[in-house]
Coordinates of C-alpha atoms in Angstrom, one line a residue:
X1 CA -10.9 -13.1 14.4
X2 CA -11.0 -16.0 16.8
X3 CA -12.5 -18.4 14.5
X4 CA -10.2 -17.0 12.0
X5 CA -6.9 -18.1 14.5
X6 CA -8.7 -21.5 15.8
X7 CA -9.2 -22.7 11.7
X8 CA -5.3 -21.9 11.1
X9 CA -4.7 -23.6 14.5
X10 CA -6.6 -26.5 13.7
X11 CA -5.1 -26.5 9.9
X12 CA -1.5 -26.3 11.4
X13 CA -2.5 -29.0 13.3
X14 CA -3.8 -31.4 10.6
X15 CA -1.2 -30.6 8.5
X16 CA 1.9 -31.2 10.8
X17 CA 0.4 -34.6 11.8
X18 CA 0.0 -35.5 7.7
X19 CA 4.3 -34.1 7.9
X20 CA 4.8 -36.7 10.6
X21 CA 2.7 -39.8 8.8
X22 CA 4.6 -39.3 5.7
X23 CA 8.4 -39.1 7.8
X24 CA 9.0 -35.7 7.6
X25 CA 9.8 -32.7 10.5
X26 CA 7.3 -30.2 10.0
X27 CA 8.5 -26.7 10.4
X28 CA 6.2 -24.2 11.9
X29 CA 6.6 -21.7 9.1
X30 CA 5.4 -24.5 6.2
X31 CA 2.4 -25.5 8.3
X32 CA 1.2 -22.0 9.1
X33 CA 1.9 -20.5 5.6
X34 CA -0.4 -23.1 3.2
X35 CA -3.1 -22.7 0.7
X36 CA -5.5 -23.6 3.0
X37 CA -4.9 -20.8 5.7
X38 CA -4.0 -18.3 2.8
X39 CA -8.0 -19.0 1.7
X40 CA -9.0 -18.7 5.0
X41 CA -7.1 -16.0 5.9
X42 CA -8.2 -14.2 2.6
X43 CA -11.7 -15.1 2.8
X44 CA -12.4 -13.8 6.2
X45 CA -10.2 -10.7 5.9
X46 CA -12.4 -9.6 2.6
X47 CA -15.9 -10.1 5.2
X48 CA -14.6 -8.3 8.3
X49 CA -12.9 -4.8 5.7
X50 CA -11.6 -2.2 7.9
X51 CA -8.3 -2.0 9.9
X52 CA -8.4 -6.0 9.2
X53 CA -8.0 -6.5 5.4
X54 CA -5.7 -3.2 5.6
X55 CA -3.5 -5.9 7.0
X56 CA -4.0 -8.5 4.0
X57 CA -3.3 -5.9 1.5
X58 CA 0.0 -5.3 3.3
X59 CA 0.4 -8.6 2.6
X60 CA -0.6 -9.4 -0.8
X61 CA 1.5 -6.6 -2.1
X62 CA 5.0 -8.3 -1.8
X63 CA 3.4 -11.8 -1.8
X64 CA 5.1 -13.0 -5.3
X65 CA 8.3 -12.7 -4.0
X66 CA 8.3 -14.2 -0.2
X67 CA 5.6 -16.4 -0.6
X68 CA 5.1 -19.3 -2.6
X69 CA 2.9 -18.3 -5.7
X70 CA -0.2 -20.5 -5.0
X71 CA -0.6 -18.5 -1.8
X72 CA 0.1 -15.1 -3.5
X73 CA -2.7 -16.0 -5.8
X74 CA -5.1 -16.4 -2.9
X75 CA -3.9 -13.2 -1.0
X76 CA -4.0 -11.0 -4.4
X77 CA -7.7 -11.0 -4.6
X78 CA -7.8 -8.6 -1.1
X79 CA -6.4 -5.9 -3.6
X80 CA -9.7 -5.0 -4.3
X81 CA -12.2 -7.0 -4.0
X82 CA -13.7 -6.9 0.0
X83 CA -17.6 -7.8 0.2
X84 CA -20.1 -5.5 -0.6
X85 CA -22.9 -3.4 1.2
X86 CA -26.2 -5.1 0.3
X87 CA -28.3 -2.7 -1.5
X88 CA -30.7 -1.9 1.0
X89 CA -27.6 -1.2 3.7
X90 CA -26.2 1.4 1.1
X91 CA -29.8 3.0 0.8
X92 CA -29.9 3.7 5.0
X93 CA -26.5 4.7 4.5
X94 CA -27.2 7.6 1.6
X95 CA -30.4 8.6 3.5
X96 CA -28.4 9.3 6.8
X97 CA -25.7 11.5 4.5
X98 CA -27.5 12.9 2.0
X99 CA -31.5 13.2 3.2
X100 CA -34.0 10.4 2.0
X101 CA -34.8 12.5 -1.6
X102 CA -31.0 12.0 -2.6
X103 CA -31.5 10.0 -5.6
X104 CA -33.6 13.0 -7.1
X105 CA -29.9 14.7 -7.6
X106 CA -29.1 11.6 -10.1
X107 CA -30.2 11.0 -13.7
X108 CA -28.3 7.5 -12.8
X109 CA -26.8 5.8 -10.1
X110 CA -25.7 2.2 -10.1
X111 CA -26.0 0.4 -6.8
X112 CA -23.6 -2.7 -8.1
X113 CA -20.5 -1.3 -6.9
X114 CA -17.6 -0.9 -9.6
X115 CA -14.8 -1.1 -6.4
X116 CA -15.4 -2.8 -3.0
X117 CA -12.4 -2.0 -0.7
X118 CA -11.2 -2.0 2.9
X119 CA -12.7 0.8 4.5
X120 CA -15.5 1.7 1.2
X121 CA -17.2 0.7 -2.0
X122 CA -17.3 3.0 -5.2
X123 CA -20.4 3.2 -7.2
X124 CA -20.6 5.2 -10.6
X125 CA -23.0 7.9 -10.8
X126 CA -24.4 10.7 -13.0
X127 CA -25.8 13.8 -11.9
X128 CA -28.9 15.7 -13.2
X129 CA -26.3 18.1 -14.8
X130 CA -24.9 15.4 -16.4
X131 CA -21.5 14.9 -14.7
X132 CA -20.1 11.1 -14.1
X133 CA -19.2 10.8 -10.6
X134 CA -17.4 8.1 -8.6
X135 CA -18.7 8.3 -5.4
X136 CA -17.0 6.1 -2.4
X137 CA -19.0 5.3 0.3
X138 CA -18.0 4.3 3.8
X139 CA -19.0 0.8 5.5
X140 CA -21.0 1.6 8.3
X141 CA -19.4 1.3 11.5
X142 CA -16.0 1.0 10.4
X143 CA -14.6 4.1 12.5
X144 CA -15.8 2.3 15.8
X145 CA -14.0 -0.9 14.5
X146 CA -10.9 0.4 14.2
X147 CA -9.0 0.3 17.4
X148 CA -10.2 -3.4 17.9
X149 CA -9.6 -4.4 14.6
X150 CA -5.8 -3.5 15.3
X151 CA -5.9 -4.7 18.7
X152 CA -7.2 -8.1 17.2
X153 CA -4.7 -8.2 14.5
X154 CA -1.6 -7.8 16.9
X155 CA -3.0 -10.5 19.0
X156 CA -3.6 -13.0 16.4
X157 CA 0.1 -12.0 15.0
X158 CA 1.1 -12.6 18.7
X159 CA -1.0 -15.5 19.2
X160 CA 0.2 -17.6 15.6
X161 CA 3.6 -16.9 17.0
X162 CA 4.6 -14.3 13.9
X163 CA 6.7 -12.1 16.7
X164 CA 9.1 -12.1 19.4
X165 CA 7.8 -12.4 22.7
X166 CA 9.7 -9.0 23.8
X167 CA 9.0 -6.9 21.2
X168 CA 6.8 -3.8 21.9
X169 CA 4.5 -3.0 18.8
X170 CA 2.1 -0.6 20.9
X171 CA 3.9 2.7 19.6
X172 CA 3.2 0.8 16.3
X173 CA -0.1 -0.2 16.4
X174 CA -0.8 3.6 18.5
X175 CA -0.1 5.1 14.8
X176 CA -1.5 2.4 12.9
X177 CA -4.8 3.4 14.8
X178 CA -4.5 7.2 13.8
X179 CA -3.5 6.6 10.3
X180 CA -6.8 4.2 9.8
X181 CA -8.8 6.9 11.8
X182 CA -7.6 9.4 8.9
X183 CA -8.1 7.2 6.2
X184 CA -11.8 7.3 7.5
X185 CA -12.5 10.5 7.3
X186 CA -13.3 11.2 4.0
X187 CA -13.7 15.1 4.4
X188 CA -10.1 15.1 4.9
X189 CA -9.3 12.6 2.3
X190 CA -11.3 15.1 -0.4
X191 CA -8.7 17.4 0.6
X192 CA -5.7 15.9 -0.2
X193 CA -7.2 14.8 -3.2
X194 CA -7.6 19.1 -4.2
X195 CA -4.1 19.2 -2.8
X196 CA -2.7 16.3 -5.1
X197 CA -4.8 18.1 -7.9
X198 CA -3.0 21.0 -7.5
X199 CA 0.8 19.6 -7.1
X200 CA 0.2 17.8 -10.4
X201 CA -1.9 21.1 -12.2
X202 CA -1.4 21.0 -15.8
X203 CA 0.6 17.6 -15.8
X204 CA 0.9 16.6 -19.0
X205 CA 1.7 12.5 -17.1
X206 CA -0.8 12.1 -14.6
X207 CA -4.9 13.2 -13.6
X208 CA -6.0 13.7 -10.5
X209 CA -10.0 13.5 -10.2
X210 CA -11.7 16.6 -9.2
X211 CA -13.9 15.9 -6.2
X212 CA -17.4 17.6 -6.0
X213 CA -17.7 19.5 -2.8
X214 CA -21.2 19.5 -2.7
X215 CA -21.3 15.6 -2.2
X216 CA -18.7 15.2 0.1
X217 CA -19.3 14.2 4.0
X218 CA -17.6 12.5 6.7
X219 CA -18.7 8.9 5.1
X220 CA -19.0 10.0 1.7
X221 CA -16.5 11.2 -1.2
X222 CA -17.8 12.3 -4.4
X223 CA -15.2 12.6 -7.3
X224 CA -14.8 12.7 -11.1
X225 CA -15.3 9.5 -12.7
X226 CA -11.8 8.5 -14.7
X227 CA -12.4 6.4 -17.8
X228 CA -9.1 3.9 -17.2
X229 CA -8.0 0.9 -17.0
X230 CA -6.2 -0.7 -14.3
X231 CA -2.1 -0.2 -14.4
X232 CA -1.3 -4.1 -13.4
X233 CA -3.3 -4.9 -16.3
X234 CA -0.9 -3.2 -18.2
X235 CA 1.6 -6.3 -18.6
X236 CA 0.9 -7.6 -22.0
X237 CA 1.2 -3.6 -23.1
X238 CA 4.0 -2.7 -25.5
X239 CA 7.4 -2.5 -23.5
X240 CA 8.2 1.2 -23.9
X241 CA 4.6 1.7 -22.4
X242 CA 5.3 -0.4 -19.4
X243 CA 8.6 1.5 -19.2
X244 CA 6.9 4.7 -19.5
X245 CA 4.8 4.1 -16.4
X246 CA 6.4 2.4 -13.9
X247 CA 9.6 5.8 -15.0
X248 CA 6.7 8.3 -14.0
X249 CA 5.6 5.9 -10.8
X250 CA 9.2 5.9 -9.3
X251 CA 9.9 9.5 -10.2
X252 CA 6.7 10.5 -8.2
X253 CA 8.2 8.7 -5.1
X254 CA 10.8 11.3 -5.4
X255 CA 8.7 14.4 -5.8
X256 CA 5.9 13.2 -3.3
X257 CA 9.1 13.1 -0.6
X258 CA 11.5 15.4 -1.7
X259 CA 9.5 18.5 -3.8
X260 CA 5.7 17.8 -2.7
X261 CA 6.5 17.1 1.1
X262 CA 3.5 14.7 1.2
X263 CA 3.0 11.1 -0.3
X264 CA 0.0 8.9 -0.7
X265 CA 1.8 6.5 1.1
X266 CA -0.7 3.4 -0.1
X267 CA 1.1 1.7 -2.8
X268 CA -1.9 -0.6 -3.4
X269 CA -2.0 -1.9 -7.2
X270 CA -5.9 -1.3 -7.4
X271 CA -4.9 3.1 -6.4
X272 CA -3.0 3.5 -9.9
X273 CA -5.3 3.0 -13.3
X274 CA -4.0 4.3 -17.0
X275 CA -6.1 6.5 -19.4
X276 CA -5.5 5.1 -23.1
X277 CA -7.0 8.1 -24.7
X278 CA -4.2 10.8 -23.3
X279 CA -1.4 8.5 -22.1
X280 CA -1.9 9.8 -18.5
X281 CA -1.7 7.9 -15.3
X282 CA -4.8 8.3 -12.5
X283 CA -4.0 8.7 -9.3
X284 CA -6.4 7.5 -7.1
X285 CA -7.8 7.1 -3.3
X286 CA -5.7 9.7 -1.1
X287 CA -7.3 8.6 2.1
X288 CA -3.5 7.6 3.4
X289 CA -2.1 11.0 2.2
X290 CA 1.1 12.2 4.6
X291 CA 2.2 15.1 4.8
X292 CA 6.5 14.9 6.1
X293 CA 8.5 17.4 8.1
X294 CA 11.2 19.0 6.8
X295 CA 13.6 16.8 9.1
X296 CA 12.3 13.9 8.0
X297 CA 12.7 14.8 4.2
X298 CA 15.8 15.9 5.0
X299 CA 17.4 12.8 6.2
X300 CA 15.8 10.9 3.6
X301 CA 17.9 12.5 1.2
X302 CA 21.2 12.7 3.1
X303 CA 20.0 8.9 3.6
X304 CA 19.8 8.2 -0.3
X305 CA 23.2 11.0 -1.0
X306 CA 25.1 9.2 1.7
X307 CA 24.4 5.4 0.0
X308 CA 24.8 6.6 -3.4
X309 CA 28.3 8.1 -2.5
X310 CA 28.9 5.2 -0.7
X311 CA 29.4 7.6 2.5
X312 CA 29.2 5.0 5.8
X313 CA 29.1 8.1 8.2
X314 CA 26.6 10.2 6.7
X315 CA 24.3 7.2 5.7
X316 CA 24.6 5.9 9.6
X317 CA 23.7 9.5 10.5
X318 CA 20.9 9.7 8.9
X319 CA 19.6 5.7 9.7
X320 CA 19.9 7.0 13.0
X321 CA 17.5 9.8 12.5
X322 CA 14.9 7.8 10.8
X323 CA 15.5 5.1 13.6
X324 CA 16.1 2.6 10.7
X325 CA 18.1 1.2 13.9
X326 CA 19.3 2.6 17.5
X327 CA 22.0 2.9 19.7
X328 CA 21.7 -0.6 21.1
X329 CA 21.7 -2.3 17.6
X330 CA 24.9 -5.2 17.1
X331 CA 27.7 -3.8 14.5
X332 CA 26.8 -6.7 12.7
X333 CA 23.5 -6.0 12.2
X334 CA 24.3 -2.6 11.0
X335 CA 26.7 -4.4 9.0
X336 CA 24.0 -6.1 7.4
X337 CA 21.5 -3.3 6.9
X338 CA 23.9 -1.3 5.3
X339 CA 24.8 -3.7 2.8
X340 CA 21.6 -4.5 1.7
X341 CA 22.0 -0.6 1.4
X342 CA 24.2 -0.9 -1.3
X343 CA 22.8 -3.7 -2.9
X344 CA 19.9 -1.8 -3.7
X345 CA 21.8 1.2 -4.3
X346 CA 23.4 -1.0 -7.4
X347 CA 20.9 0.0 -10.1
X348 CA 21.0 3.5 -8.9
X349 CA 25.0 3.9 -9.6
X350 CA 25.1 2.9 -13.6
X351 CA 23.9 4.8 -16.5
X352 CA 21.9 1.8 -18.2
X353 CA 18.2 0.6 -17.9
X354 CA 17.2 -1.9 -14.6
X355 CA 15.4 -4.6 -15.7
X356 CA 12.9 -5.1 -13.2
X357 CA 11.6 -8.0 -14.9
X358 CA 14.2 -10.3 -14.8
X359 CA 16.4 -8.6 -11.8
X360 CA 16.5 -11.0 -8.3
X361 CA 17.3 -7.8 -6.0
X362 CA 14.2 -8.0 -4.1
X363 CA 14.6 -12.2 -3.7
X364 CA 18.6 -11.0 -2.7
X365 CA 17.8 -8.6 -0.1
X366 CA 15.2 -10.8 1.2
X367 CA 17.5 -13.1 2.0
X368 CA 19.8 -10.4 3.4
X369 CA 17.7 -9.7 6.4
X370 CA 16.7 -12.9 7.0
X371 CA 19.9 -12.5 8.9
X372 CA 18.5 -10.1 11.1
X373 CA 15.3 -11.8 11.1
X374 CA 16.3 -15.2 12.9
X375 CA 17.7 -12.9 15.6
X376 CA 14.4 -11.9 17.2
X377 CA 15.6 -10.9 20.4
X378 CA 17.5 -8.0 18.2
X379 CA 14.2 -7.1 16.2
X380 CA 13.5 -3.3 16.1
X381 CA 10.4 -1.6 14.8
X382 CA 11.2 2.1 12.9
X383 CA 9.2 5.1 13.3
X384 CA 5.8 5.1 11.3
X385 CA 6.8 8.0 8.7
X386 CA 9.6 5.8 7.5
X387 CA 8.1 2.7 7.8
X388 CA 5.5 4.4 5.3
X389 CA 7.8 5.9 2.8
X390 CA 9.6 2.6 2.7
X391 CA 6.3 0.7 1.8
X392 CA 5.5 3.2 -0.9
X393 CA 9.4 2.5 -2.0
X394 CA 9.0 -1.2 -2.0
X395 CA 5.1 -1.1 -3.7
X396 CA 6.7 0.6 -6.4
X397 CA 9.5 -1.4 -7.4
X398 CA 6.9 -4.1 -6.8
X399 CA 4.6 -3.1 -9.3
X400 CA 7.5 -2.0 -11.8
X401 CA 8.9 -6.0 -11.3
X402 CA 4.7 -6.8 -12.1
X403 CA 5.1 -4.6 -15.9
X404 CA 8.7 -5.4 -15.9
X405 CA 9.9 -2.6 -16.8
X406 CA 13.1 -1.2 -17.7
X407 CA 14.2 1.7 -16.4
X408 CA 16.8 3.9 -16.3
X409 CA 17.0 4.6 -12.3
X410 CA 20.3 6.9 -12.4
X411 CA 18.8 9.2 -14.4
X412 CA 15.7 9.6 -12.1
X413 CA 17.7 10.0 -9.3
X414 CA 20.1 12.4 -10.4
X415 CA 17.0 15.1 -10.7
X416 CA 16.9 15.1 -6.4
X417 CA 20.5 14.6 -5.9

């Protein structure tokens, strides 16, 4: 992580002086954010996994639309695509979990990994009985790295200058620490997958994998292996298709928060896949499954009732409760964060398809809170459940601008009105 700050440093550096040669004022924002520290910054996030490359996911997701697109190019590839366990690290690994006579359980198991992720790598297998498995094995020593991997992350932010000097991320980084710890365990991870499996029982629109008790540990989740291809791929597919998926993503936002009570709140690309043969979506990798109080649900929809009806005092009400601001927040910033409110409230209110495709509202309310953004000393940090259900919000409109899609969003909504 040190070399990691020290090569953006000394690239800032480099690159500001090239700024002044040519007669130019560099800003700090163009010499931090170039191609060169987006490599860097990828390539060593994708070697170090864990709490670390959590981080660059967060950031490649909304990438296309903040940052400029050779950058978003270089960050994409942290979707899926970490380093691998050498072979004979995945062996000592299997022995510990499974006893050293495992692979006499497999007619086949494939040791090139088909996924290689933040906090695990997913090789194909097939059983004795003949059953193909996915099986996702845990990096060793990730769970130790944790804490310091967050620690480190909020000190590079700190250090590159990316926050305020007075605001307070512990309580932040506190949950972020607990939510990676869960995402760890995969014994609790197989369960949410069962409990996904049985929300969606019988769907005719999506497919949970089944996992395989039997195979299942602490470091190791064994699964049914889904013949499917990934959704992002999907852009070249026929539009009603495209329209199709990304109506059946946006509509399981809503039933994950409002019917469900709990939302796999990781709206990473790479976690969503398509299955040709029966038209279904797969769901996959449950490991940030969270499960939301009835308060919180609640105010979530007198949140989204309140903006729909365009009802200031009941929307503020409920901001409150989901700490979307506090007491000490400037009227004008609540100004702003409840127009950006309605903006994105605009496709919800007529009867027609949203073109995601073509539609600027994500560049628009960008550009909205930049308002509150150049105000640091004003920044406030929401509680982690809303902060969560937001990201899932926002990866989902992201990936329905990547099909564009065209959807009709009143419709959906109406449903959980």
């Amino acid at each position: 992580m040190g070399g990691m700050a020290g090569g953006i440093a000394g690239g800032m550096l480099v690159s500001g002086v090239q700024h002044m040669a040519a007669g130019r004022r560099p800003r700090a924002a163009d010499l931090l954010m170039t191609p060169a520290n987006a490599r860097r910054v990828a390539q060593e996030l994708s070697r170090m996994r864990g709490a670390a490359m959590k981080v660059g996911q967060l950031l490649s997701m909304d990438a296309g639309d903040v940052l400029p697109p050779e950058i978003a190019a270089i960050l994409d590839r942290l979707r899926e695509d970490a380093d691998p366990m050498p072979p004979k690290q995945l062996r000592c690994v299997l022995d510990a979990e499974w006893g050293r006579d495992w692979l006499r359980g497999f007619e086949r198991f494939d040791v090139r990994p088909i996924a290689a992720a933040s906090i695990g790598q997913v090789h194909r297998a097939r059983t004795r009985e003949g059953q193909d498995l996915a099986i996702k094995v845990q990096y060793p020593g990730i769970r130790a790295a944790i804490d310091s991997d967050v620690d480190n992350v909020s000190a590079l932010m700190r250090y590159l200058g990316a926050l305020p000097r007075g605001l307070d991320l512990r309580p932040l980084m506190e949950d972020a620490k607990r939510q990676l710890h869960e995402e760890a365990d995969y014994l609790r991870e197989a369960d949410a997958l069962e409990a996904f499996g049985g929300f969606l029982s019988g769907s005719t629109d999506f497919l949970v994998p089944r996992r395989h008790e039997a195979l299942c540990t602490p470091n190791v989740l064994a699964m049914d292996y889904m013949d499917s291809r990934p959704i992002a791929g999907l852009t070249e597919a026929p539009q009603e298709l495209r329209d199709r998926v990304a109506g059946l993503l946006i509509d399981l936002v809503l039933r994950e928060l409002f019917e469900f009570g709990a939302m796999q709140t990781d709206p990473n690309f790479a976690n969503y896949r398509y299955d040709a043969r029966t038209g279904q979506v797969v769901l996959l990798d449950f490991g940030a499954a969270r499960w939301f109080s009835p308060e919180l649900r609640g105010a979530f929809h007198r949140l989204m009732t309140g903006g729909l009806a365009r009802d200031r005092a009941r929307a503020e009400a409920a901001a409150l409760e989901l700490c979307l601001f506090d007491a000490g927040t400037p009227a004008h910033h609540r100004d702003v964060i409840f127009a950006m409110m309605d903006t994105g409230m605009e496709a919800l209110r007529h009867d027609a398809p949203f073109d995601f495709g073509t539609s600027d509202l994500a560049i628009r309310l960008r550009d909205m809170g930049l308002e509150i953004g150049t105000e640091r000393e004003f920044w406030h940090v929401p509680a982690t459940d809303t902060l969560l259900v937001q990201r899932k919000v926002a990866g989902t409109y992201l990936l329905a601008a990547r099909l564009r899609a065209r959807v009709n969003l009143t419709r959906i909504v109406a449903r959980y009105r």
